Amino acid sequence: KAAKSKGAIVVADFCMSDPLFWKMVPNDFFGKIDLAKPSLSQAVGIYNSRHSRWSRIKLDASDPQLLFKHHRDLVKLQKFLLKLGFGALFTTLDVNGAIIAAGKNSIFGEVAIQHIPIIPVKKFVNGVGCGDAYVAGIIHGLLRRWDMPRIARFAAAVGSLIAEVAGVDIPKEYKGRGKWLPVVEERLKEGQQDK
């Protein structure tokens, strides 16, 4: 609330997916978030915290058929979260990429729900820190005033690079202001060639 009152863009990355936790969070909280990056399980937790057990949805990000079999539920989920008050959403779907959307009053203006695929890793080591790296990519794009799809693709490239290292640390040769950008740009190009 204080950050919003000072004109800051509020970016949220969550760690809780339990609907019982989200049930305690008042509805006016969500309207204070300009941009959120929930994982699918966190988004489902928020949705289910505000619906009866008969109308809850159940989605699993590791399902390789997620986008095909559960398209309607994914759209319903994004629309609900925007209606709840989030300005813009980058809902990550693990190996299924991300779904982005933004309301008309968001920092991006209205952005229709769309899927952004992952950028494949060359050699997967582990997923620790990929979400945090994705958020760093979002913030980098926000600072450059990019549009939502470009930010999501850039963030996916950053996340894919982190998935190739143990822990959350980048190699020494890429540490320092801007040294990692050429590597991310190269990964973006590789990702576009894979399509």
Short mmCIF file of C-alpha atoms in Angstrom, two decimals:
data_model
loop_
_atom_site.label_atom_id
_atom_site.label_comp_id
_atom_site.label_asym_id
_atom_site.label_seq_id
_atom_site.Cartn_x
_atom_site.Cartn_y
_atom_site.Cartn_z
CA LYS A 1 0.00 0.00 0.00
CA ALA A 2 2.81 2.41 0.92
CA ALA A 3 4.75 1.60 -2.26
CA LYS A 4 1.67 2.18 -4.42
CA SER A 5 1.00 5.52 -2.70
CA LYS A 6 4.52 6.63 -3.70
CA GLY A 7 3.99 5.68 -7.35
CA ALA A 8 5.97 2.43 -7.33
CA ILE A 9 5.09 -0.47 -9.58
CA VAL A 10 4.31 -3.36 -7.24
CA VAL A 11 5.60 -6.73 -8.50
CA ALA A 12 4.62 -9.85 -6.55
CA ASP A 13 6.16 -13.30 -6.57
CA PHE A 14 4.48 -15.71 -4.18
CA CYS A 15 5.58 -18.78 -2.27
CA MET A 16 2.23 -20.11 -0.98
CA SER A 17 -0.23 -22.24 -2.90
CA ASP A 18 -2.40 -23.46 -0.02
CA PRO A 19 -6.00 -22.23 -0.45
CA LEU A 20 -6.33 -21.99 3.36
CA PHE A 21 -3.53 -19.41 3.38
CA TRP A 22 -5.11 -17.42 0.53
CA LYS A 23 -8.50 -17.53 2.24
CA MET A 24 -6.98 -15.29 4.97
CA VAL A 25 -5.81 -12.69 2.45
CA PRO A 26 -8.38 -9.88 2.03
CA ASN A 27 -9.67 -9.19 -1.48
CA ASP A 28 -8.38 -5.60 -1.48
CA PHE A 29 -4.80 -6.95 -1.34
CA PHE A 30 -4.94 -8.13 -4.96
CA GLY A 31 -5.84 -4.71 -6.34
CA LYS A 32 -2.58 -3.31 -4.95
CA ILE A 33 -0.50 -5.66 -7.12
CA ASP A 34 0.45 -4.16 -10.51
CA LEU A 35 2.10 -7.34 -11.75
CA ALA A 36 2.10 -10.87 -10.31
CA LYS A 37 4.08 -13.97 -11.24
CA PRO A 38 2.20 -16.83 -9.64
CA SER A 39 3.06 -20.41 -10.46
CA LEU A 40 0.12 -22.47 -11.64
CA SER A 41 -0.27 -24.08 -8.20
CA GLN A 42 -0.29 -20.64 -6.53
CA ALA A 43 -2.85 -19.29 -9.01
CA VAL A 44 -5.04 -22.36 -8.44
CA GLY A 45 -4.66 -21.90 -4.67
CA ILE A 46 -5.88 -18.30 -4.91
CA TYR A 47 -8.78 -19.34 -7.17
CA ASN A 48 -9.81 -22.25 -4.96
CA SER A 49 -9.66 -20.09 -1.82
CA ARG A 50 -12.58 -18.10 -3.20
CA HIS A 51 -14.68 -20.97 -4.57
CA SER A 52 -16.66 -23.78 -2.95
CA ARG A 53 -15.20 -27.26 -3.14
CA TRP A 54 -17.69 -28.12 -5.92
CA SER A 55 -16.43 -25.38 -8.23
CA ARG A 56 -12.71 -25.62 -7.57
CA ILE A 57 -10.27 -26.38 -10.33
CA LYS A 58 -7.42 -28.85 -10.27
CA LEU A 59 -4.50 -28.37 -12.64
CA ASP A 60 -1.02 -29.88 -12.68
CA ALA A 61 1.77 -27.96 -14.42
CA SER A 62 3.74 -31.17 -15.07
CA ASP A 63 0.92 -32.52 -17.27
CA PRO A 64 2.32 -32.42 -20.85
CA GLN A 65 -1.25 -32.10 -22.17
CA LEU A 66 -2.09 -29.19 -19.82
CA LEU A 67 -2.57 -26.56 -22.53
CA PHE A 68 -4.64 -28.84 -24.73
CA LYS A 69 -6.79 -30.67 -22.16
CA HIS A 70 -7.34 -27.82 -19.70
CA HIS A 71 -7.43 -24.73 -21.92
CA ARG A 72 -10.87 -23.67 -20.62
CA ASP A 73 -9.77 -23.90 -16.96
CA LEU A 74 -6.57 -21.95 -17.67
CA VAL A 75 -8.58 -19.15 -19.28
CA LYS A 76 -11.09 -19.19 -16.41
CA LEU A 77 -8.23 -18.98 -13.92
CA GLN A 78 -6.57 -15.97 -15.61
CA LYS A 79 -9.88 -14.12 -15.99
CA PHE A 80 -10.72 -14.70 -12.34
CA LEU A 81 -7.35 -13.44 -11.11
CA LEU A 82 -7.64 -10.29 -13.21
CA LYS A 83 -11.18 -9.72 -11.92
CA LEU A 84 -9.90 -10.23 -8.38
CA GLY A 85 -7.70 -7.18 -8.91
CA PHE A 86 -4.26 -8.15 -10.23
CA GLY A 87 -3.16 -5.69 -12.90
CA ALA A 88 -1.07 -8.07 -15.00
CA LEU A 89 -0.30 -11.78 -14.72
CA PHE A 90 2.65 -13.90 -15.78
CA THR A 91 1.36 -17.30 -14.63
CA THR A 92 4.15 -19.82 -15.01
CA LEU A 93 3.29 -23.37 -16.08
CA ASP A 94 6.63 -25.12 -15.51
CA VAL A 95 7.60 -26.99 -18.71
CA ASN A 96 4.42 -25.72 -20.39
CA GLY A 97 5.69 -22.12 -20.47
CA ALA A 98 3.58 -19.26 -19.15
CA ILE A 99 0.24 -17.62 -19.71
CA ILE A 100 0.14 -13.84 -19.67
CA ALA A 101 -2.75 -11.41 -19.49
CA ALA A 102 -3.42 -7.89 -18.26
CA GLY A 103 -6.46 -5.80 -17.45
CA LYS A 104 -7.27 -2.58 -19.30
CA ASN A 105 -6.10 -0.45 -16.36
CA SER A 106 -2.78 -2.29 -15.99
CA ILE A 107 0.66 -0.82 -16.61
CA PHE A 108 0.57 -2.58 -20.01
CA GLY A 109 -2.99 -1.69 -20.91
CA GLU A 110 -5.25 -4.59 -21.83
CA VAL A 111 -3.39 -7.69 -22.99
CA ALA A 112 -5.40 -10.71 -24.15
CA ILE A 113 -4.66 -14.06 -22.56
CA GLN A 114 -1.85 -15.71 -24.49
CA HIS A 115 0.58 -18.56 -24.12
CA ILE A 116 4.34 -17.97 -24.13
CA PRO A 117 6.30 -21.22 -24.59
CA ILE A 118 9.38 -22.13 -22.62
CA ILE A 119 12.82 -21.68 -24.06
CA PRO A 120 14.34 -25.16 -23.93
CA VAL A 121 17.41 -25.77 -21.81
CA LYS A 122 20.47 -27.40 -23.31
CA LYS A 123 21.13 -29.56 -20.23
CA PHE A 124 18.73 -29.42 -17.31
CA VAL A 125 20.47 -29.43 -13.90
CA ASN A 126 17.67 -28.29 -11.59
CA GLY A 127 14.83 -25.81 -11.33
CA VAL A 128 15.96 -24.07 -8.14
CA GLY A 129 15.88 -20.33 -8.72
CA CYS A 130 14.16 -20.43 -12.13
CA GLY A 131 11.13 -18.55 -10.81
CA ASP A 132 13.30 -15.90 -9.20
CA ALA A 133 15.31 -15.57 -12.42
CA TYR A 134 12.02 -15.23 -14.32
CA VAL A 135 11.00 -12.35 -12.04
CA ALA A 136 14.40 -10.72 -12.57
CA GLY A 137 13.74 -10.94 -16.32
CA ILE A 138 10.33 -9.33 -15.82
CA ILE A 139 11.81 -6.45 -13.85
CA HIS A 140 14.56 -5.97 -16.46
CA GLY A 141 11.90 -5.72 -19.16
CA LEU A 142 9.75 -3.36 -17.08
CA LEU A 143 12.68 -1.00 -16.68
CA ARG A 144 13.08 -0.97 -20.46
CA ARG A 145 9.32 -0.43 -20.99
CA TRP A 146 8.93 -3.55 -23.13
CA ASP A 147 5.52 -5.02 -23.90
CA MET A 148 4.27 -8.07 -22.02
CA PRO A 149 5.03 -10.77 -24.62
CA ARG A 150 8.60 -9.52 -25.07
CA ILE A 151 9.10 -9.45 -21.30
CA ALA A 152 7.72 -12.99 -20.96
CA ARG A 153 10.04 -14.35 -23.66
CA PHE A 154 13.05 -12.58 -22.11
CA ALA A 155 12.13 -13.88 -18.65
CA ALA A 156 11.79 -17.41 -20.06
CA ALA A 157 15.31 -17.14 -21.50
CA VAL A 158 16.72 -16.02 -18.14
CA GLY A 159 14.93 -18.87 -16.37
CA SER A 160 16.20 -21.45 -18.86
CA LEU A 161 19.80 -20.38 -18.28
CA ILE A 162 19.41 -20.77 -14.51
CA ALA A 163 17.99 -24.29 -15.02
CA GLU A 164 21.38 -25.28 -16.47
CA VAL A 165 23.41 -24.48 -13.35
CA ALA A 166 23.54 -25.97 -9.87
CA GLY A 167 22.04 -23.58 -7.37
CA VAL A 168 21.07 -20.07 -8.32
CA ASP A 169 24.45 -18.59 -9.11
CA ILE A 170 25.55 -17.62 -12.60
CA PRO A 171 29.11 -18.35 -13.80
CA LYS A 172 31.77 -15.76 -12.82
CA GLU A 173 32.34 -14.57 -16.39
CA TYR A 174 28.77 -13.27 -16.52
CA LYS A 175 28.81 -11.41 -13.20
CA GLY A 176 28.82 -7.66 -13.44
CA ARG A 177 26.56 -5.02 -14.93
CA GLY A 178 25.23 -6.17 -18.29
CA LYS A 179 27.69 -9.04 -18.85
CA TRP A 180 24.89 -11.62 -18.87
CA LEU A 181 22.71 -9.81 -21.42
CA PRO A 182 24.46 -11.20 -24.54
CA VAL A 183 23.99 -14.73 -23.18
CA VAL A 184 20.27 -14.14 -22.62
CA GLU A 185 19.90 -12.59 -26.09
CA GLU A 186 21.62 -15.61 -27.63
CA ARG A 187 19.29 -17.96 -25.76
CA LEU A 188 16.32 -15.96 -27.06
CA LYS A 189 17.55 -16.40 -30.64
CA GLU A 190 18.04 -20.13 -30.08
CA GLY A 191 14.51 -20.36 -28.67
CA GLN A 192 13.06 -18.67 -31.75
CA GLN A 193 14.93 -21.07 -34.04
CA ASP A 194 13.45 -24.05 -32.18
CA LYS A 195 9.91 -23.04 -33.20
#
